[in-house]
Amino acid sequence: MLGHLHSTEIVGALVLLLLLVAALAPSLLTATDPLGIAPADAFTPPSPGHWFGTDESGRDIFTRVVYGARSSLLIGVAATGIGLVLAVILGSLAGLGPRGVDFGVNRLLEVLFAFPGLLLALLFITIFGPGVATSTIAVGLATAPGYARIIRSEIRSIRGSGYIEAATVLGRSPAQIFRRHILPNVAAGLFALATLGIGQAIVWAAALSFLGLGAVPPAAEWGAMLSAGRTYISVAWWLTFFPGAFVVLAAASATVLGRSLQRRNRER
């Protein structure tokens, strides 16, 4: 597979693979406790003993960034999954339903589009309260309208295909047609959307944690680490630089691979 990828795509794949290892088995990359404090080592700059330096409590930043990959990727994947499930439901109703249903779903999506995604997530958190779970759901809800419109468009184009008409003539039920013909054809595009969405969800989740609406310090989560480190940014730049760099790396890598998958899907 790597032989068919460009150099930037290979780098993106390797970064995501490294982050996946950090999320699934952080002990392979570090043996230090991410919450273990050592006041005597506070504000140690990057060095061979502490590759990314230490924070105000002497916690190793490299270890916390490694363990933060699990939280950030889990939130990104879960939020994207929530958004895609809602999008499939809404997009399928609009794409397969009668004109009245299509009209109603489209008006709902237009109302949701009137709010910027992050503002919609903030509104949800304001109603249901802050926390990792609510911020994950909020990000998922905020991303759903965009996915739903894409899925509706895809279903509309597939719905008029010859093999759908043939399946209808053969007496296949709408549920069978959807399960056997429409959903598999939409799935390839959904995978590309999911890859793109994970990067976006990681950034939004980090932004919510930075604002104190998601994970909170001393949690080993990139957004929470950015929030805790901003107080000391003038004297300890590494507290915010490394978590921020990994947010950018994760989002950029997912975006590069997602766009590559979209391009290859169109070429097919």
C-alpha positions as protocol buffer text, in pm:
chain_id: "A"
residue {
  index: 1
  type: MET
  ca { x: 0 y: 0 z: 0 }
}
residue {
  index: 2
  type: LEU
  ca { x: 283 y: 241 z: 83 }
}
residue {
  index: 3
  type: GLY
  ca { x: 420 y: 195 z: -267 }
}
residue {
  index: 4
  type: HIS
  ca { x: 113 y: 371 z: -408 }
}
residue {
  index: 5
  type: LEU
  ca { x: 135 y: 668 z: -170 }
}
residue {
  index: 6
  type: HIS
  ca { x: 313 y: 1000 z: -218 }
}
residue {
  index: 7
  type: SER
  ca { x: 587 y: 1102 z: 24 }
}
residue {
  index: 8
  type: THR
  ca { x: 356 y: 1332 z: 223 }
}
residue {
  index: 9
  type: GLU
  ca { x: 99 y: 1053 z: 249 }
}
residue {
  index: 10
  type: ILE
  ca { x: 366 y: 810 z: 371 }
}
residue {
  index: 11
  type: VAL
  ca { x: 472 y: 1059 z: 639 }
}
residue {
  index: 12
  type: GLY
  ca { x: 109 y: 1107 z: 742 }
}
residue {
  index: 13
  type: ALA
  ca { x: 54 y: 731 z: 761 }
}
residue {
  index: 14
  type: LEU
  ca { x: 368 y: 684 z: 972 }
}
residue {
  index: 15
  type: VAL
  ca { x: 268 y: 966 z: 1210 }
}
residue {
  index: 16
  type: LEU
  ca { x: -78 y: 815 z: 1258 }
}
residue {
  index: 17
  type: LEU
  ca { x: 76 y: 472 z: 1309 }
}
residue {
  index: 18
  type: LEU
  ca { x: 306 y: 611 z: 1577 }
}
residue {
  index: 19
  type: LEU
  ca { x: 12 y: 785 z: 1747 }
}
residue {
  index: 20
  type: LEU
  ca { x: -186 y: 462 z: 1731 }
}
residue {
  index: 21
  type: VAL
  ca { x: 98 y: 278 z: 1906 }
}
residue {
  index: 22
  type: ALA
  ca { x: 109 y: 553 z: 2168 }
}
residue {
  index: 23
  type: ALA
  ca { x: -266 y: 525 z: 2220 }
}
residue {
  index: 24
  type: LEU
  ca { x: -281 y: 145 z: 2241 }
}
residue {
  index: 25
  type: ALA
  ca { x: 49 y: 70 z: 2417 }
}
residue {
  index: 26
  type: PRO
  ca { x: 204 y: 386 z: 2567 }
}
residue {
  index: 27
  type: SER
  ca { x: 427 y: 175 z: 2791 }
}
residue {
  index: 28
  type: LEU
  ca { x: 624 y: 74 z: 2480 }
}
residue {
  index: 29
  type: LEU
  ca { x: 734 y: 436 z: 2437 }
}
residue {
  index: 30
  type: THR
  ca { x: 777 y: 545 z: 2799 }
}
residue {
  index: 31
  type: ALA
  ca { x: 793 y: 383 z: 3141 }
}
residue {
  index: 32
  type: THR
  ca { x: 717 y: 701 z: 3337 }
}
residue {
  index: 33
  type: ASP
  ca { x: 388 y: 774 z: 3515 }
}
residue {
  index: 34
  type: PRO
  ca { x: 213 y: 1064 z: 3334 }
}
residue {
  index: 35
  type: LEU
  ca { x: 67 y: 1187 z: 3665 }
}
residue {
  index: 36
  type: GLY
  ca { x: 377 y: 1126 z: 3879 }
}
residue {
  index: 37
  type: ILE
  ca { x: 508 y: 1452 z: 4024 }
}
residue {
  index: 38
  type: ALA
  ca { x: 868 y: 1544 z: 4108 }
}
residue {
  index: 39
  type: PRO
  ca { x: 873 y: 1903 z: 4243 }
}
residue {
  index: 40
  type: ALA
  ca { x: 1253 y: 1912 z: 4241 }
}
residue {
  index: 41
  type: ASP
  ca { x: 1249 y: 1870 z: 3860 }
}
residue {
  index: 42
  type: ALA
  ca { x: 988 y: 2139 z: 3791 }
}
residue {
  index: 43
  type: PHE
  ca { x: 1035 y: 2348 z: 3475 }
}
residue {
  index: 44
  type: THR
  ca { x: 1329 y: 2144 z: 3349 }
}
residue {
  index: 45
  type: PRO
  ca { x: 1384 y: 2240 z: 2982 }
}
residue {
  index: 46
  type: PRO
  ca { x: 1411 y: 1972 z: 2712 }
}
residue {
  index: 47
  type: SER
  ca { x: 1716 y: 1755 z: 2778 }
}
residue {
  index: 48
  type: PRO
  ca { x: 1835 y: 1395 z: 2730 }
}
residue {
  index: 49
  type: GLY
  ca { x: 1672 y: 1307 z: 3063 }
}
residue {
  index: 50
  type: HIS
  ca { x: 1342 y: 1474 z: 2974 }
}
residue {
  index: 51
  type: TRP
  ca { x: 1308 y: 1497 z: 2596 }
}
residue {
  index: 52
  type: PHE
  ca { x: 1018 y: 1745 z: 2608 }
}
residue {
  index: 53
  type: GLY
  ca { x: 1104 y: 1898 z: 2946 }
}
residue {
  index: 54
  type: THR
  ca { x: 889 y: 1894 z: 3261 }
}
residue {
  index: 55
  type: ASP
  ca { x: 594 y: 2101 z: 3383 }
}
residue {
  index: 56
  type: GLU
  ca { x: 534 y: 2302 z: 3700 }
}
residue {
  index: 57
  type: SER
  ca { x: 495 y: 1982 z: 3904 }
}
residue {
  index: 58
  type: GLY
  ca { x: 796 y: 1805 z: 3754 }
}
residue {
  index: 59
  type: ARG
  ca { x: 584 y: 1573 z: 3537 }
}
residue {
  index: 60
  type: ASP
  ca { x: 755 y: 1454 z: 3221 }
}
residue {
  index: 61
  type: ILE
  ca { x: 599 y: 1626 z: 2918 }
}
residue {
  index: 62
  type: PHE
  ca { x: 703 y: 1353 z: 2674 }
}
residue {
  index: 63
  type: THR
  ca { x: 523 y: 1091 z: 2884 }
}
residue {
  index: 64
  type: ARG
  ca { x: 215 y: 1309 z: 2910 }
}
residue {
  index: 65
  type: VAL
  ca { x: 211 y: 1373 z: 2534 }
}
residue {
  index: 66
  type: VAL
  ca { x: 239 y: 998 z: 2470 }
}
residue {
  index: 67
  type: TYR
  ca { x: -47 y: 916 z: 2707 }
}
residue {
  index: 68
  type: GLY
  ca { x: -241 y: 1212 z: 2572 }
}
residue {
  index: 69
  type: ALA
  ca { x: -256 y: 1041 z: 2233 }
}
residue {
  index: 70
  type: ARG
  ca { x: -501 y: 786 z: 2376 }
}
residue {
  index: 71
  type: SER
  ca { x: -744 y: 1051 z: 2501 }
}
residue {
  index: 72
  type: SER
  ca { x: -718 y: 1271 z: 2193 }
}
residue {
  index: 73
  type: LEU
  ca { x: -754 y: 989 z: 1941 }
}
residue {
  index: 74
  type: LEU
  ca { x: -1035 y: 826 z: 2139 }
}
residue {
  index: 75
  type: ILE
  ca { x: -1227 y: 1153 z: 2150 }
}
residue {
  index: 76
  type: GLY
  ca { x: -1159 y: 1213 z: 1780 }
}
residue {
  index: 77
  type: VAL
  ca { x: -1271 y: 864 z: 1675 }
}
residue {
  index: 78
  type: ALA
  ca { x: -1577 y: 862 z: 1903 }
}
residue {
  index: 79
  type: ALA
  ca { x: -1690 y: 1210 z: 1796 }
}
residue {
  index: 80
  type: THR
  ca { x: -1645 y: 1122 z: 1429 }
}
residue {
  index: 81
  type: GLY
  ca { x: -1841 y: 799 z: 1480 }
}
residue {
  index: 82
  type: ILE
  ca { x: -2128 y: 989 z: 1644 }
}
residue {
  index: 83
  type: GLY
  ca { x: -2129 y: 1245 z: 1363 }
}
residue {
  index: 84
  type: LEU
  ca { x: -2128 y: 980 z: 1090 }
}
residue {
  index: 85
  type: VAL
  ca { x: -2405 y: 773 z: 1249 }
}
residue {
  index: 86
  type: LEU
  ca { x: -2630 y: 1079 z: 1272 }
}
residue {
  index: 87
  type: ALA
  ca { x: -2528 y: 1182 z: 921 }
}
residue {
  index: 88
  type: VAL
  ca { x: -2615 y: 840 z: 776 }
}
residue {
  index: 89
  type: ILE
  ca { x: -2958 y: 856 z: 939 }
}
residue {
  index: 90
  type: LEU
  ca { x: -3033 y: 1211 z: 824 }
}
residue {
  index: 91
  type: GLY
  ca { x: -2872 y: 1168 z: 482 }
}
residue {
  index: 92
  type: SER
  ca { x: -3059 y: 843 z: 420 }
}
residue {
  index: 93
  type: LEU
  ca { x: -3392 y: 997 z: 520 }
}
residue {
  index: 94
  type: ALA
  ca { x: -3333 y: 1288 z: 285 }
}
residue {
  index: 95
  type: GLY
  ca { x: -3189 y: 1079 z: 2 }
}
residue {
  index: 96
  type: LEU
  ca { x: -3441 y: 794 z: 7 }
}
residue {
  index: 97
  type: GLY
  ca { x: -3748 y: 952 z: 161 }
}
residue {
  index: 98
  type: PRO
  ca { x: -4034 y: 1130 z: -17 }
}
residue {
  index: 99
  type: ARG
  ca { x: -4007 y: 1494 z: -116 }
}
residue {
  index: 100
  type: GLY
  ca { x: -4163 y: 1619 z: 209 }
}
residue {
  index: 101
  type: VAL
  ca { x: -3910 y: 1432 z: 422 }
}
residue {
  index: 102
  type: ASP
  ca { x: -3624 y: 1554 z: 204 }
}
residue {
  index: 103
  type: PHE
  ca { x: -3751 y: 1911 z: 241 }
}
residue {
  index: 104
  type: GLY
  ca { x: -3779 y: 1881 z: 620 }
}
residue {
  index: 105
  type: VAL
  ca { x: -3434 y: 1729 z: 668 }
}
residue {
  index: 106
  type: ASN
  ca { x: -3277 y: 1992 z: 442 }
}
residue {
  index: 107
  type: ARG
  ca { x: -3440 y: 2274 z: 643 }
}
residue {
  index: 108
  type: LEU
  ca { x: -3307 y: 2116 z: 964 }
}
residue {
  index: 109
  type: LEU
  ca { x: -2958 y: 2096 z: 818 }
}
residue {
  index: 110
  type: GLU
  ca { x: -2978 y: 2459 z: 707 }
}
residue {
  index: 111
  type: VAL
  ca { x: -3070 y: 2563 z: 1061 }
}
residue {
  index: 112
  type: LEU
  ca { x: -2774 y: 2367 z: 1200 }
}
residue {
  index: 113
  type: PHE
  ca { x: -2547 y: 2517 z: 934 }
}
residue {
  index: 114
  type: ALA
  ca { x: -2648 y: 2863 z: 1055 }
}
residue {
  index: 115
  type: PHE
  ca { x: -2432 y: 2797 z: 1362 }
}
residue {
  index: 116
  type: PRO
  ca { x: -2054 y: 2755 z: 1321 }
}
residue {
  index: 117
  type: GLY
  ca { x: -1958 y: 2401 z: 1424 }
}
residue {
  index: 118
  type: LEU
  ca { x: -1762 y: 2498 z: 1732 }
}
residue {
  index: 119
  type: LEU
  ca { x: -2038 y: 2737 z: 1843 }
}
residue {
  index: 120
  type: LEU
  ca { x: -2291 y: 2454 z: 1812 }
}
residue {
  index: 121
  type: ALA
  ca { x: -2066 y: 2236 z: 2029 }
}
residue {
  index: 122
  type: LEU
  ca { x: -2038 y: 2516 z: 2287 }
}
residue {
  index: 123
  type: LEU
  ca { x: -2417 y: 2552 z: 2291 }
}
residue {
  index: 124
  type: PHE
  ca { x: -2458 y: 2179 z: 2361 }
}
residue {
  index: 125
  type: ILE
  ca { x: -2201 y: 2192 z: 2643 }
}
residue {
  index: 126
  type: THR
  ca { x: -2372 y: 2498 z: 2792 }
}
residue {
  index: 127
  type: ILE
  ca { x: -2696 y: 2300 z: 2815 }
}
residue {
  index: 128
  type: PHE
  ca { x: -2560 y: 1965 z: 2935 }
}
residue {
  index: 129
  type: GLY
  ca { x: -2247 y: 2074 z: 3121 }
}
residue {
  index: 130
  type: PRO
  ca { x: -1872 y: 2034 z: 3055 }
}
residue {
  index: 131
  type: GLY
  ca { x: -1681 y: 1708 z: 3055 }
}
residue {
  index: 132
  type: VAL
  ca { x: -1509 y: 1464 z: 2824 }
}
residue {
  index: 133
  type: ALA
  ca { x: -1828 y: 1275 z: 2738 }
}
residue {
  index: 134
  type: THR
  ca { x: -2034 y: 1586 z: 2664 }
}
residue {
  index: 135
  type: SER
  ca { x: -1754 y: 1747 z: 2463 }
}
residue {
  index: 136
  type: THR
  ca { x: -1720 y: 1428 z: 2255 }
}
residue {
  index: 137
  type: ILE
  ca { x: -2095 y: 1421 z: 2185 }
}
residue {
  index: 138
  type: ALA
  ca { x: -2093 y: 1795 z: 2116 }
}
residue {
  index: 139
  type: VAL
  ca { x: -1817 y: 1765 z: 1856 }
}
residue {
  index: 140
  type: GLY
  ca { x: -1998 y: 1471 z: 1696 }
}
residue {
  index: 141
  type: LEU
  ca { x: -2323 y: 1668 z: 1671 }
}
residue {
  index: 142
  type: ALA
  ca { x: -2141 y: 1970 z: 1529 }
}
residue {
  index: 143
  type: THR
  ca { x: -1984 y: 1765 z: 1247 }
}
residue {
  index: 144
  type: ALA
  ca { x: -2299 y: 1571 z: 1153 }
}
residue {
  index: 145
  type: PRO
  ca { x: -2471 y: 1833 z: 928 }
}
residue {
  index: 146
  type: GLY
  ca { x: -2180 y: 1855 z: 686 }
}
residue {
  index: 147
  type: TYR
  ca { x: -2152 y: 1478 z: 656 }
}
residue {
  index: 148
  type: ALA
  ca { x: -2531 y: 1445 z: 615 }
}
residue {
  index: 149
  type: ARG
  ca { x: -2537 y: 1672 z: 311 }
}
residue {
  index: 150
  type: ILE
  ca { x: -2257 y: 1478 z: 145 }
}
residue {
  index: 151
  type: ILE
  ca { x: -2426 y: 1144 z: 215 }
}
residue {
  index: 152
  type: ARG
  ca { x: -2760 y: 1275 z: 85 }
}
residue {
  index: 153
  type: SER
  ca { x: -2594 y: 1385 z: -238 }
}
residue {
  index: 154
  type: GLU
  ca { x: -2422 y: 1048 z: -278 }
}
residue {
  index: 155
  type: ILE
  ca { x: -2744 y: 855 z: -218 }
}
residue {
  index: 156
  type: ARG
  ca { x: -2935 y: 1074 z: -462 }
}
residue {
  index: 157
  type: SER
  ca { x: -2682 y: 1002 z: -736 }
}
residue {
  index: 158
  type: ILE
  ca { x: -2676 y: 627 z: -662 }
}
residue {
  index: 159
  type: ARG
  ca { x: -3054 y: 609 z: -640 }
}
residue {
  index: 160
  type: GLY
  ca { x: -3091 y: 675 z: -1013 }
}
residue {
  index: 161
  type: SER
  ca { x: -2837 y: 410 z: -1119 }
}
residue {
  index: 162
  type: GLY
  ca { x: -2933 y: 122 z: -1344 }
}
residue {
  index: 163
  type: TYR
  ca { x: -2853 y: -150 z: -1093 }
}
residue {
  index: 164
  type: ILE
  ca { x: -3088 y: 11 z: -839 }
}
residue {
  index: 165
  type: GLU
  ca { x: -3366 y: 8 z: -1096 }
}
residue {
  index: 166
  type: ALA
  ca { x: -3285 y: -356 z: -1176 }
}
residue {
  index: 167
  type: ALA
  ca { x: -3299 y: -450 z: -807 }
}
residue {
  index: 168
  type: THR
  ca { x: -3637 y: -276 z: -777 }
}
residue {
  index: 169
  type: VAL
  ca { x: -3772 y: -463 z: -1080 }
}
residue {
  index: 170
  type: LEU
  ca { x: -3652 y: -791 z: -927 }
}
residue {
  index: 171
  type: GLY
  ca { x: -3869 y: -722 z: -624 }
}
residue {
  index: 172
  type: ARG
  ca { x: -3600 y: -631 z: -372 }
}
residue {
  index: 173
  type: SER
  ca { x: -3738 y: -445 z: -71 }
}
residue {
  index: 174
  type: PRO
  ca { x: -3616 y: -90 z: 4 }
}
residue {
  index: 175
  type: ALA
  ca { x: -3427 y: -224 z: 308 }
}
residue {
  index: 176
  type: GLN
  ca { x: -3249 y: -487 z: 95 }
}
residue {
  index: 177
  type: ILE
  ca { x: -3162 y: -230 z: -172 }
}
residue {
  index: 178
  type: PHE
  ca { x: -3023 y: 4 z: 90 }
}
residue {
  index: 179
  type: ARG
  ca { x: -2823 y: -268 z: 266 }
}
residue {
  index: 180
  type: ARG
  ca { x: -2687 y: -447 z: -41 }
}
residue {
  index: 181
  type: HIS
  ca { x: -2644 y: -171 z: -297 }
}
residue {
  index: 182
  type: ILE
  ca { x: -2660 y: 181 z: -158 }
}
residue {
  index: 183
  type: LEU
  ca { x: -2472 y: 153 z: 172 }
}
residue {
  index: 184
  type: PRO
  ca { x: -2171 y: -40 z: 27 }
}
residue {
  index: 185
  type: ASN
  ca { x: -2130 y: 225 z: -244 }
}
residue {
  index: 186
  type: VAL
  ca { x: -2148 y: 506 z: 10 }
}
residue {
  index: 187
  type: ALA
  ca { x: -1910 y: 327 z: 251 }
}
residue {
  index: 188
  type: ALA
  ca { x: -1592 y: 408 z: 55 }
}
residue {
  index: 189
  type: GLY
  ca { x: -1671 y: 777 z: 71 }
}
residue {
  index: 190
  type: LEU
  ca { x: -1764 y: 744 z: 438 }
}
residue {
  index: 191
  type: PHE
  ca { x: -1421 y: 601 z: 519 }
}
residue {
  index: 192
  type: ALA
  ca { x: -1253 y: 901 z: 359 }
}
residue {
  index: 193
  type: LEU
  ca { x: -1490 y: 1136 z: 544 }
}
residue {
  index: 194
  type: ALA
  ca { x: -1414 y: 959 z: 872 }
}
residue {
  index: 195
  type: THR
  ca { x: -1040 y: 999 z: 822 }
}
residue {
  index: 196
  type: LEU
  ca { x: -1082 y: 1371 z: 755 }
}
residue {
  index: 197
  type: GLY
  ca { x: -1327 y: 1403 z: 1041 }
}
residue {
  index: 198
  type: ILE
  ca { x: -1093 y: 1254 z: 1300 }
}
residue {
  index: 199
  type: GLY
  ca { x: -840 y: 1532 z: 1240 }
}
residue {
  index: 200
  type: GLN
  ca { x: -1108 y: 1799 z: 1270 }
}
residue {
  index: 201
  type: ALA
  ca { x: -1255 y: 1637 z: 1581 }
}
residue {
  index: 202
  type: ILE
  ca { x: -914 y: 1623 z: 1751 }
}
residue {
  index: 203
  type: VAL
  ca { x: -864 y: 1997 z: 1696 }
}
residue {
  index: 204
  type: TRP
  ca { x: -1214 y: 2084 z: 1821 }
}
residue {
  index: 205
  type: ALA
  ca { x: -1185 y: 1858 z: 2125 }
}
residue {
  index: 206
  type: ALA
  ca { x: -848 y: 2013 z: 2210 }
}
residue {
  index: 207
  type: ALA
  ca { x: -1002 y: 2360 z: 2174 }
}
residue {
  index: 208
  type: LEU
  ca { x: -1285 y: 2268 z: 2413 }
}
residue {
  index: 209
  type: SER
  ca { x: -1039 y: 2125 z: 2666 }
}
residue {
  index: 210
  type: PHE
  ca { x: -827 y: 2440 z: 2631 }
}
residue {
  index: 211
  type: LEU
  ca { x: -1136 y: 2640 z: 2728 }
}
residue {
  index: 212
  type: GLY
  ca { x: -1193 y: 2411 z: 3028 }
}
residue {
  index: 213
  type: LEU
  ca { x: -1501 y: 2246 z: 2878 }
}
residue {
  index: 214
  type: GLY
  ca { x: -1355 y: 1902 z: 2811 }
}
residue {
  index: 215
  type: ALA
  ca { x: -1072 y: 1722 z: 2988 }
}
residue {
  index: 216
  type: VAL
  ca { x: -924 y: 1932 z: 3267 }
}
residue {
  index: 217
  type: PRO
  ca { x: -574 y: 1942 z: 3420 }
}
residue {
  index: 218
  type: PRO
  ca { x: -393 y: 1737 z: 3537 }
}
residue {
  index: 219
  type: ALA
  ca { x: -538 y: 1498 z: 3276 }
}
residue {
  index: 220
  type: ALA
  ca { x: -285 y: 1384 z: 3017 }
}
residue {
  index: 221
  type: GLU
  ca { x: -481 y: 1527 z: 2723 }
}
residue {
  index: 222
  type: TRP
  ca { x: -331 y: 1765 z: 2468 }
}
residue {
  index: 223
  type: GLY
  ca { x: -591 y: 2041 z: 2500 }
}
residue {
  index: 224
  type: ALA
  ca { x: -580 y: 2027 z: 2881 }
}
residue {
  index: 225
  type: MET
  ca { x: -200 y: 2042 z: 2868 }
}
residue {
  index: 226
  type: LEU
  ca { x: -219 y: 2352 z: 2647 }
}
residue {
  index: 227
  type: SER
  ca { x: -458 y: 2512 z: 2894 }
}
residue {
  index: 228
  type: ALA
  ca { x: -232 y: 2436 z: 3192 }
}
residue {
  index: 229
  type: GLY
  ca { x: 84 y: 2550 z: 3013 }
}
residue {
  index: 230
  type: ARG
  ca { x: -40 y: 2887 z: 2888 }
}
residue {
  index: 231
  type: THR
  ca { x: 15 y: 3040 z: 3233 }
}
residue {
  index: 232
  type: TYR
  ca { x: 387 y: 2970 z: 3205 }
}
residue {
  index: 233
  type: ILE
  ca { x: 433 y: 3026 z: 2831 }
}
residue {
  index: 234
  type: SER
  ca { x: 678 y: 3316 z: 2883 }
}
residue {
  index: 235
  type: VAL
  ca { x: 912 y: 3112 z: 3103 }
}
residue {
  index: 236
  type: ALA
  ca { x: 853 y: 2752 z: 2987 }
}
residue {
  index: 237
  type: TRP
  ca { x: 764 y: 2746 z: 2616 }
}
residue {
  index: 238
  type: TRP
  ca { x: 785 y: 2365 z: 2599 }
}
residue {
  index: 239
  type: LEU
  ca { x: 471 y: 2323 z: 2813 }
}
residue {
  index: 240
  type: THR
  ca { x: 255 y: 2440 z: 2522 }
}
residue {
  index: 241
  type: PHE
  ca { x: 479 y: 2381 z: 2221 }
}
residue {
  index: 242
  type: PHE
  ca { x: 488 y: 2000 z: 2229 }
}
residue {
  index: 243
  type: PRO
  ca { x: 117 y: 1933 z: 2300 }
}
residue {
  index: 244
  type: GLY
  ca { x: 25 y: 2191 z: 2036 }
}
residue {
  index: 245
  type: ALA
  ca { x: 268 y: 2038 z: 1786 }
}
residue {
  index: 246
  type: PHE
  ca { x: 109 y: 1696 z: 1828 }
}
residue {
  index: 247
  type: VAL
  ca { x: -241 y: 1836 z: 1784 }
}
residue {
  index: 248
  type: VAL
  ca { x: -122 y: 1985 z: 1454 }
}
residue {
  index: 249
  type: LEU
  ca { x: 61 y: 1666 z: 1353 }
}
residue {
  index: 250
  type: ALA
  ca { x: -238 y: 1442 z: 1423 }
}
residue {
  index: 251
  type: ALA
  ca { x: -486 y: 1670 z: 1245 }
}
residue {
  index: 252
  type: ALA
  ca { x: -257 y: 1730 z: 947 }
}
residue {
  index: 253
  type: SER
  ca { x: -176 y: 1360 z: 906 }
}
residue {
  index: 254
  type: ALA
  ca { x: -544 y: 1260 z: 917 }
}
residue {
  index: 255
  type: THR
  ca { x: -630 y: 1536 z: 668 }
}
residue {
  index: 256
  type: VAL
  ca { x: -356 y: 1431 z: 424 }
}
residue {
  index: 257
  type: LEU
  ca { x: -468 y: 1068 z: 430 }
}
residue {
  index: 258
  type: GLY
  ca { x: -835 y: 1161 z: 414 }
}
residue {
  index: 259
  type: ARG
  ca { x: -785 y: 1378 z: 106 }
}
residue {
  index: 260
  type: SER
  ca { x: -576 y: 1104 z: -52 }
}
residue {
  index: 261
  type: LEU
  ca { x: -857 y: 854 z: 4 }
}
residue {
  index: 262
  type: GLN
  ca { x: -1109 y: 1099 z: -141 }
}
residue {
  index: 263
  type: ARG
  ca { x: -897 y: 1149 z: -451 }
}
residue {
  index: 264
  type: ARG
  ca { x: -850 y: 776 z: -506 }
}
residue {
  index: 265
  type: ASN
  ca { x: -1220 y: 719 z: -451 }
}
residue {
  index: 266
  type: ARG
  ca { x: -1304 y: 974 z: -722 }
}
residue {
  index: 267
  type: GLU
  ca { x: -1054 y: 816 z: -961 }
}
residue {
  index: 268
  type: ARG
  ca { x: -1233 y: 482 z: -927 }
}
